[in-house]
């Protein structure tokens, strides 16, 4: 057979980046049409990590869904179950004890820090390679993340998919030992994160690689539904923790870091500042943790099956990557009729096709990394 | 027999010493990088500090299955690593780097060295071109542009000491520096050394000039499709070349 390659007139060379490529942060395929080193046209292909979470949930009781959902965005498992549970609680009008809500916030913010640390560490690898400065950043970030996971283990028994939240409250309580460990963690993390922030935000090489690279305008963010650090990096003040508060975020004082240019540098800096704000929130949780019940329902084995009234409901929370929304249609039975997850990574990633043309291959990696997509979240 | 001992023995001696030095330089690099990144580095193979790790690596690479990609030019694909290795070893015939081991002593040694070592790029080009891989192709385009543009400052900086010392032969250059190294020559010595150092980093494809292997974009550049013994040859040749440039630097400056 003749080996003929048919190419549209997009450029000299069509280069497949992925699905097995070190810098696509998972299984993502970018087809780059190049002219020399300049990218002329981009096609993106998704779905390599599609696990059918939405369809799977249609055959599960409402109380069985959160553990499955935690595998969705695997870098911040708690926020998935938190979003789902918040939606169900609003549908069924279930009250949550205040202590439970505080504990949910505690876990969610700890995982926000760990998720941002992973984003920063892998971004270092994208910029620097395995032996360069990037690897140092990667290893330092993962070292601190390991400390967070250790504390999560003492609280919930699991390092990663904590399974902390359940409809009506939380599963595990904190005790003196775990509170002490959390205090120690905060004392340890604060100087470290501040140091990394100081080093990176003033680093000449880092600035040259990221400043004015991948500039996302406000209009582009709004038209493609970008949220989270991507939107805030472009100067859009949108954080659901403040704008449409859920749980007990109203009780805490924290700031929302903002960028101005919308380039890769701003997005990274926003993420780093957010970790420092998360530490503030955790400190406030620890100092004002109220006493009380853990869950307003009976233990799961003896509790009645949840049957939300007929109808549909949408609720979104702020995951580390942005607006994570759940749209649930109930037909009155114990399983959802349809569940749609509005994944923040998916909307953020949709900007890539418009952003890449006109840049160089080296910048493509930098831009993709700065959007911080998680492919469990994109493909669901 | 006499001819054999006269010619083959010094070659064998040089190559074996060279490969030993290079293997342990790789080990040292890994250890130092590990210390900088709060890791341990190799420590399991060869109990104190993983001293046998280079041997284990070499053995593993030799035992690996030899594969080549579909539609690749098999002949050139196999020829690339051999060419690179042979050329980088050949340049050592001129360098007096250990025990008075200089095999060829001419007063054009420096020029010959430059001429031979710049042939390495041909092997790399063959390897990237024949492996039928777009990442390798882009890497080769980059590496050629880089090496050609950095070779000019490298050669010019090497000419400065030669003009002052009045010779291109290594033994004359060394004997000229009996009293004081060239790097202490006021102003000119320091400037040329800095330019030489930077452009030699680019010549050896080391960080921050590792454009050709830019791991995050081009997977691993022109060696993407190579595995086993052929990859080992590339890896070794890269370090041998780097070591050669460093030896040259220590002779001249």
XYZ file of C-alpha atoms in Angstrom:
633
model
C 0.000 0.000 0.000
C 1.111 3.459 -0.738
C 1.857 5.419 2.379
C 0.269 8.710 1.551
C -0.398 11.384 4.099
C -3.262 13.685 3.331
C -2.877 17.050 4.963
C -4.968 20.130 4.831
C -3.088 23.297 4.155
C -2.391 24.283 7.728
C 1.383 24.248 7.648
C 4.479 22.193 6.960
C 4.175 19.543 9.600
C 1.413 17.974 11.674
C 2.790 16.962 15.055
C 0.839 14.749 17.407
C 1.471 15.790 20.978
C 0.080 13.050 23.136
C -1.837 11.064 24.265
C 1.433 9.649 25.596
C 3.517 12.740 26.094
C 5.292 13.869 29.264
C 3.797 17.355 29.352
C 0.131 16.952 28.565
C -0.588 16.258 32.251
C -2.402 13.044 31.491
C -3.922 11.594 28.394
C -4.647 14.487 26.085
C -3.895 14.711 22.421
C -3.028 17.941 20.688
C -2.548 17.919 16.968
C -0.257 20.815 16.227
C 0.064 22.066 12.662
C 3.479 23.638 12.557
C 5.329 25.966 10.309
C 8.894 25.673 11.475
C 8.511 25.978 15.222
C 5.442 28.187 15.025
C 2.011 26.711 15.590
C -0.495 27.517 12.854
C -3.499 25.522 13.845
C -4.476 23.258 16.735
C -6.908 20.402 17.021
C -7.510 18.833 20.398
C -8.851 15.365 21.078
C -10.336 14.405 24.417
C -11.891 11.366 25.990
C -8.948 9.069 26.645
C -9.826 8.946 30.353
C -13.597 8.783 30.007
C -14.894 6.530 32.756
C -18.593 7.251 32.507
C -18.985 8.657 36.007
C -22.242 10.405 35.098
C -23.865 7.280 33.694
C -22.490 5.173 36.522
C -24.213 7.426 39.039
C -27.617 6.785 37.505
C -27.507 3.266 38.877
C -26.349 4.146 42.388
C -28.195 5.321 45.486
C -27.481 8.918 46.416
C -25.383 7.846 49.385
C -23.244 5.598 47.208
C -22.316 8.284 44.681
C -19.823 10.506 46.632
C -17.077 7.858 46.897
C -17.313 7.298 43.144
C -17.204 11.015 42.446
C -14.034 11.409 44.490
C -12.212 9.556 41.706
C -13.339 12.210 39.260
C -10.991 15.124 39.842
C -8.296 13.036 41.456
C -6.153 15.891 42.726
C -8.834 17.400 44.945
C -11.229 14.535 45.708
C -13.110 16.287 48.490
C -14.415 19.114 46.367
C -16.209 16.672 44.067
C -18.175 14.987 46.805
C -18.681 18.358 48.490
C -20.339 19.806 45.404
C -22.583 16.798 44.939
C -23.578 16.670 48.579
C -24.343 20.382 48.677
C -26.686 19.934 45.725
C -28.508 17.013 47.347
C -28.793 18.818 50.663
C -30.436 21.772 48.962
C -32.817 19.471 47.093
C -33.891 17.613 50.215
C -33.607 20.558 52.632
C -31.205 18.757 54.935
C -29.569 20.842 57.647
C -25.871 20.342 58.299
C -24.484 20.700 61.847
C -22.065 23.589 62.123
C -19.162 21.443 63.302
C -19.558 19.196 60.269
C -19.501 22.179 57.970
C -16.313 23.465 59.590
C -14.658 20.097 59.164
C -15.688 19.974 55.503
C -14.052 23.348 54.968
C -10.918 22.166 56.787
C -10.459 19.138 54.535
C -11.393 21.033 51.374
C -8.856 23.782 52.024
C -6.108 21.303 52.857
C -6.742 19.571 49.570
C -6.798 22.923 47.787
C -3.259 23.536 49.012
C -2.127 20.057 47.986
C -3.751 20.416 44.563
C -2.086 23.766 43.934
C 1.233 22.303 45.060
C 0.906 19.555 42.458
C 0.015 22.155 39.834
C 3.075 24.206 40.707
C 5.411 21.205 40.902
C 4.403 19.764 37.548
C 4.570 23.238 36.057
C 8.180 23.311 37.176
C 8.790 20.078 35.275
C 7.173 21.595 32.178
C 9.513 24.548 32.347
C 12.724 22.942 33.494
C 13.010 19.282 32.586
C 14.182 16.437 34.780
C 17.645 17.648 35.734
C 17.084 21.404 35.647
C 15.694 23.734 38.246
C 12.223 22.471 37.479
C 12.871 19.123 39.092
C 13.899 20.821 42.324
C 10.619 22.720 42.400
C 8.738 19.511 41.656
C 10.385 17.601 44.470
C 10.029 20.397 47.016
C 6.335 20.781 46.202
C 5.693 17.067 46.485
C 7.563 16.933 49.779
C 5.219 19.521 51.307
C 2.210 17.804 49.762
C 3.230 14.562 51.431
C 3.010 16.303 54.824
C -0.560 17.400 54.044
C -1.507 13.871 53.015
C -0.079 12.540 56.288
C -2.366 14.843 58.273
C -5.339 13.858 56.122
C -4.505 10.268 56.975
C -4.576 10.917 60.718
C -7.964 12.631 60.416
C -9.756 10.347 57.980
C -7.690 7.180 57.741
C -7.018 7.735 54.034
C -4.315 9.784 52.418
C -6.104 10.713 49.296
C -9.717 9.816 48.610
C -10.688 10.868 52.091
C -14.394 9.995 51.797
C -15.006 12.547 54.560
C -18.310 13.966 53.391
C -21.684 12.322 53.538
C -25.132 13.769 52.998
C -26.056 15.534 56.233
C -22.597 15.900 57.701
C -19.199 14.276 57.882
C -18.009 10.797 58.675
C -14.965 11.349 60.853
C -14.251 13.628 63.776
C -11.016 15.305 64.687
C -9.387 14.481 68.010
C -6.633 16.129 70.009
C -3.886 14.306 68.184
C -5.063 15.212 64.710
C -5.716 18.846 65.721
C -2.191 19.060 67.075
C -0.825 17.617 63.849
C -2.828 20.103 61.794
C -1.438 22.965 63.889
C 2.076 21.686 63.316
C 1.394 21.361 59.599
C 0.243 24.969 59.343
C 3.290 26.182 61.246
C 5.492 24.135 58.914
C 3.785 25.141 55.667
C 3.517 28.885 56.219
C 7.220 29.783 55.977
C 7.828 27.192 53.251
C 5.044 28.404 50.964
C 6.001 32.034 51.536
C 9.576 31.173 50.618
C 8.586 29.406 47.381
C 6.314 32.303 46.518
C 9.136 34.814 47.018
C 11.630 32.760 45.035
C 9.378 31.976 42.103
C 7.629 35.306 41.683
C 10.975 37.099 41.367
C 12.838 34.456 39.382
C 14.240 35.859 36.157
C 14.040 32.601 34.191
C 10.527 31.868 35.371
C 9.363 35.356 34.408
C 10.915 35.140 30.963
C 9.248 31.829 30.256
C 5.790 32.830 31.501
C 5.303 36.616 31.281
C 3.147 37.625 28.310
C 2.893 33.988 27.253
C -0.630 32.720 26.700
C -2.479 35.929 27.420
C -6.185 35.237 27.915
C -8.398 38.279 27.515
C -11.428 38.820 29.739
C -13.760 38.310 26.787
C -12.213 34.953 25.951
C -12.602 33.774 29.543
C -16.243 34.848 29.630
C -17.137 33.387 26.248
C -15.588 29.993 26.975
C -16.751 29.687 30.564
C -13.357 29.824 32.214
C -13.324 29.934 35.991
C -11.038 29.512 38.971
C -7.437 30.702 38.735
C -7.786 31.018 34.952
C -10.540 33.634 35.304
C -8.920 35.331 38.295
C -5.602 35.519 36.490
C -7.322 37.549 33.797
C -8.735 39.957 36.359
C -12.266 38.619 36.691
C -13.324 38.683 40.319
C -15.179 35.403 40.480
C -14.800 33.036 43.401
C -17.896 31.096 44.440
C -16.642 30.939 48.013
C -17.259 34.704 48.160
C -19.792 35.409 45.393
C -22.289 32.682 46.208
C -21.087 31.338 49.485
C -21.708 27.751 50.509
C -20.920 25.880 53.720
C -19.513 28.311 56.286
C -17.156 30.315 54.092
C -19.080 33.467 55.112
C -17.665 33.144 58.637
C -14.053 33.448 57.536
C -12.130 36.429 56.333
C -9.892 35.784 53.358
C -8.920 37.589 50.213
C -9.270 36.600 46.597
C -5.946 37.009 44.794
C -6.246 38.522 41.349
C -4.007 38.878 38.323
C -4.157 41.655 35.775
C -2.595 40.535 32.479
C -4.065 37.070 32.164
C -0.743 35.495 31.177
C 0.719 32.238 32.451
C 2.690 34.095 35.113
C -0.450 35.636 36.609
C -2.270 32.327 36.758
C 0.611 30.680 38.607
C 0.935 33.577 41.028
C -2.809 33.486 41.713
C -2.506 29.799 42.599
C 0.421 30.434 44.924
C -1.347 33.271 46.706
C -4.432 31.109 47.066
C -2.489 28.528 49.048
C -1.540 31.255 51.521
C -5.201 32.327 51.775
C -6.196 28.699 52.358
C -3.782 28.584 55.267
C -5.547 31.629 56.712
C -8.881 29.829 56.432
C -7.525 26.689 58.088
C -6.173 28.775 60.967
C -9.605 30.340 61.479
C -11.287 26.927 61.348
C -8.926 25.600 63.994
C -9.392 28.580 66.310
C -13.193 28.636 66.094
C -14.178 24.988 65.696
C -17.616 24.652 67.398
C -18.761 21.618 69.380
C -21.745 19.648 68.215
C -23.025 16.700 66.258
C -21.226 15.361 63.206
C -24.218 14.402 61.123
C -27.892 15.330 61.139
C -28.964 11.944 59.793
C -28.757 8.490 61.302
C -25.653 6.411 60.511
C -25.737 5.241 56.927
C -26.551 1.586 57.712
C -29.798 2.481 59.474
C -30.675 5.694 57.611
C -33.622 5.862 55.236
C -32.847 5.963 51.512
C -32.600 9.503 50.208
C -35.387 10.353 47.800
C -35.233 13.960 46.636
C -38.507 15.420 45.344
C -39.166 15.403 41.615
C -37.397 18.167 39.751
C -33.936 19.390 38.980
C -31.332 21.467 40.752
C -27.978 23.042 39.946
C -25.373 24.061 42.485
C -21.742 24.939 42.033
C -18.807 25.143 44.399
C -15.285 26.441 44.019
C -12.913 23.561 43.398
C -9.172 24.322 43.114
C -9.685 24.478 39.353
C -12.796 26.637 39.298
C -16.539 26.338 39.166
C -17.490 22.713 39.794
C -21.232 22.394 39.291
C -23.680 19.528 39.625
C -26.974 19.435 37.773
C -29.164 16.663 39.124
C -32.549 15.597 37.753
C -34.587 13.530 40.168
C -37.654 11.460 39.322
C -38.475 10.877 42.957
C -36.641 7.543 43.226
C -33.520 6.736 45.217
C -31.239 7.135 42.201
C -30.688 10.233 40.070
C -32.497 10.237 36.733
C -29.627 12.202 35.182
C -26.560 13.819 36.604
C -24.417 16.323 34.731
C -21.078 17.478 36.059
C -19.932 20.907 34.981
C -16.195 20.311 35.136
C -13.980 23.389 35.525
C -10.997 21.789 33.757
C -13.108 21.108 30.687
C -14.147 24.730 30.207
C -10.668 25.997 31.016
C -9.103 23.569 28.553
C -11.427 24.710 25.752
C -9.416 27.938 25.627
C -6.338 26.041 24.376
C -7.436 25.828 20.755
C -7.841 29.587 20.546
C -4.728 30.358 22.541
C -2.065 28.263 20.866
C -2.047 29.417 17.215
C 0.781 31.877 16.690
C 2.931 30.640 19.569
C 5.952 28.301 19.581
C 6.099 24.635 20.581
C 7.998 25.480 23.740
C 5.253 27.910 24.748
C 2.500 25.388 24.035
C 3.708 23.316 26.975
C 3.900 26.379 29.219
C 0.385 27.503 28.298
C -1.155 24.066 28.721
C 0.496 23.658 32.116
C -0.711 27.051 33.297
C -4.344 26.045 32.709
C -3.783 23.140 35.130
C -6.191 20.627 33.609
C -6.877 17.331 35.375
C -7.995 14.736 32.887
C -10.115 12.784 35.295
C -12.094 15.982 35.557
C -12.093 16.818 31.851
C -13.210 13.434 30.566
C -15.167 12.308 33.646
C 52.419 -8.576 16.994
C 54.720 -5.674 17.589
C 52.513 -3.410 15.508
C 49.492 -4.614 17.423
C 51.017 -3.686 20.743
C 52.266 -0.400 19.434
C 48.896 0.759 18.057
C 46.086 -1.198 19.658
C 47.271 -1.149 23.234
C 47.296 2.621 23.735
C 43.909 2.860 22.012
C 42.483 0.182 24.245
C 44.011 1.824 27.301
C 42.622 5.247 26.437
C 39.137 4.019 25.654
C 38.789 1.916 28.777
C 40.049 4.666 31.062
C 37.820 7.146 29.311
C 34.668 5.066 29.650
C 35.406 4.416 33.305
C 35.872 8.129 33.973
C 32.711 9.020 32.085
C 30.630 6.361 33.836
C 31.621 7.681 37.231
C 31.114 11.285 36.165
C 27.523 10.340 35.346
C 27.234 8.756 38.772
C 28.660 11.914 40.349
C 26.242 14.126 38.421
C 23.298 12.078 39.590
C 24.492 12.212 43.190
C 25.091 15.960 43.172
C 21.761 16.681 41.468
C 20.068 14.486 44.056
C 21.674 16.410 46.907
C 20.455 19.686 45.423
C 16.909 18.384 45.157
C 16.813 16.783 48.624
C 16.863 13.274 47.213
C 19.274 10.418 47.845
C 20.158 9.410 44.308
C 21.494 5.968 43.396
C 22.262 4.000 46.552
C 21.111 0.391 46.214
C 23.451 -1.197 43.667
C 26.911 -1.435 45.206
C 26.284 -0.726 48.836
C 28.276 2.351 49.756
C 26.596 5.166 47.778
C 25.465 3.050 44.835
C 28.937 2.834 43.366
C 28.092 -0.012 40.990
C 25.105 1.816 39.498
C 26.906 2.791 36.238
C 27.814 -0.850 35.631
C 24.264 -1.966 36.310
C 22.928 0.690 33.927
C 25.300 -0.358 31.175
C 24.434 -4.024 31.631
C 20.726 -3.294 31.555
C 21.009 -1.275 28.357
C 23.076 -3.990 26.672
C 20.546 -6.689 27.520
C 17.612 -4.692 26.212
C 15.829 -5.707 23.043
C 17.077 -3.918 19.970
C 14.196 -2.223 18.201
C 13.802 0.234 15.397
C 10.659 2.056 14.279
C 8.544 1.251 11.253
C 9.543 2.958 8.017
C 12.877 4.026 9.423
C 15.990 3.863 7.305
C 17.524 0.817 9.003
C 21.050 1.312 7.720
C 21.352 4.966 8.712
C 19.448 4.316 11.923
C 22.142 1.863 13.029
C 24.942 3.978 11.627
C 24.071 7.145 13.622
C 25.083 6.024 17.121
C 28.220 4.274 15.842
C 29.333 7.423 14.030
C 28.751 9.614 17.082
C 30.652 7.259 19.373
C 33.586 6.741 17.009
C 34.004 10.450 16.352
C 33.845 11.476 19.982
C 36.401 8.802 20.894
C 38.619 9.739 17.955
C 38.994 13.282 19.174
C 40.694 11.874 22.263
C 43.634 10.674 20.208
C 44.819 14.274 20.296
C 44.244 15.082 23.939
C 47.005 14.485 26.489
C 44.518 13.877 29.258
C 46.023 11.119 31.379
C 49.516 9.593 31.992
C 51.140 11.337 29.072
C 48.741 9.469 26.863
C 48.741 11.678 23.804
C 48.682 9.378 20.800
C 49.112 11.911 18.023
C 51.287 14.894 18.676
C 51.233 17.460 15.928
C 51.443 21.196 16.080
C 48.004 21.404 14.477
C 46.381 19.424 17.281
C 43.864 22.092 18.292
C 42.624 22.564 14.764
C 42.317 18.816 14.259
C 40.415 18.460 17.490
C 37.889 21.084 16.467
C 37.541 19.549 13.031
C 36.927 16.049 14.365
C 34.588 16.983 17.181
C 32.389 19.066 14.921
C 31.706 15.913 12.888
C 29.562 14.617 15.772
C 26.702 16.715 14.518
C 26.613 14.625 11.341
C 25.895 11.481 13.349
C 23.188 13.199 15.353
C 21.657 14.509 12.165
C 21.647 11.035 10.620
C 20.047 9.587 13.743
C 17.274 12.153 13.919
C 16.572 12.087 10.207
C 16.419 8.316 9.855
C 14.213 7.499 12.830
C 11.021 8.629 11.073
C 9.840 10.584 14.081
C 8.719 14.200 14.037
C 9.984 14.926 17.527
C 13.427 13.674 16.510
C 13.292 15.757 13.343
C 12.448 18.997 15.150
C 15.133 18.220 17.716
C 17.712 17.773 14.977
C 16.731 21.046 13.333
C 17.224 22.766 16.659
C 20.494 21.086 17.505
C 22.058 21.953 14.146
C 21.063 25.588 14.451
C 22.414 25.671 17.993
C 25.712 23.928 17.430
C 26.549 25.874 14.283
C 25.865 29.175 15.978
C 27.786 28.356 19.161
C 30.725 26.776 17.398
C 31.817 30.151 16.034
C 32.347 31.856 19.414
C 33.913 28.640 20.727
C 36.539 28.549 17.992
C 37.220 32.265 18.183
C 37.833 32.071 21.929
C 40.197 29.161 21.365
C 42.132 31.192 18.818
C 42.867 34.000 21.284
C 45.280 31.995 23.472
C 46.785 30.396 20.357
C 47.663 33.769 18.876
C 49.217 34.901 22.142
C 51.133 31.652 22.631
C 52.025 31.325 18.977
C 51.163 27.652 18.482
C 48.295 25.255 17.835
C 50.042 22.214 19.350
C 48.937 21.115 22.789
C 52.426 20.395 24.114
C 53.581 23.917 23.212
C 50.458 25.408 24.782
C 51.068 23.443 27.971
C 54.735 24.328 28.193
C 53.897 27.997 27.606
C 51.741 27.907 30.738
C 54.514 26.505 32.928
C 54.622 29.599 35.107
C 51.098 30.946 34.931
C 47.815 29.668 33.523
C 46.266 31.508 30.629
C 43.154 32.249 32.690
C 45.303 34.609 34.797
C 46.344 36.595 31.735
C 44.997 40.081 32.551
C 41.486 40.795 31.219
C 41.705 38.785 27.975
C 42.118 35.509 29.837
C 38.985 35.930 31.926
C 36.781 37.193 29.097
C 37.734 34.371 26.755
C 37.232 31.792 29.483
C 33.698 32.997 30.218
C 32.741 32.932 26.533
C 34.393 29.532 26.127
C 32.550 28.134 29.138
C 29.131 29.286 27.951
C 29.555 28.111 24.398
C 30.980 24.779 25.541
C 27.800 24.208 27.531
C 25.899 24.778 24.305
C 28.252 22.459 22.405
C 27.664 19.661 24.876
C 23.873 20.165 24.927
C 23.828 20.656 28.658
C 21.248 22.580 30.666
C 20.365 25.427 30.037
C 21.204 24.782 26.374
C 19.403 21.436 26.139
C 17.023 22.692 23.470
C 17.539 19.565 21.436
C 16.391 17.316 24.229
C 13.866 19.704 25.781
C 12.203 16.990 27.742
C 8.932 18.724 28.298
C 8.286 19.332 24.605
C 10.259 16.924 22.444
C 10.024 13.840 24.661
C 13.759 13.126 24.475
C 14.806 14.709 21.225
C 16.816 12.784 18.669
C 17.162 9.728 20.925
C 13.393 9.262 21.196
C 13.325 6.123 19.064
C 16.564 4.618 20.356
C 16.776 1.994 23.042
C 19.227 -0.572 24.304
C 22.838 -0.512 23.238
C 22.302 2.179 20.616
C 20.906 4.541 23.201
C 23.825 3.672 25.464
C 26.227 4.664 22.689
C 24.539 8.054 22.315
C 24.508 8.618 26.028
C 28.124 7.661 26.414
C 29.185 9.678 23.376
C 27.489 12.776 24.742
C 29.400 12.531 27.988
C 32.665 11.624 26.254
C 32.291 14.708 24.079
C 31.526 16.825 27.106
C 34.553 15.421 28.905
C 36.664 16.129 25.819
C 35.620 19.771 25.754
C 36.342 20.059 29.468
C 39.808 18.574 28.993
C 40.413 21.009 26.145
C 39.339 23.858 28.428
C 41.731 22.766 31.147
C 44.587 22.508 28.628
C 44.055 25.917 27.084
C 43.233 27.888 30.185
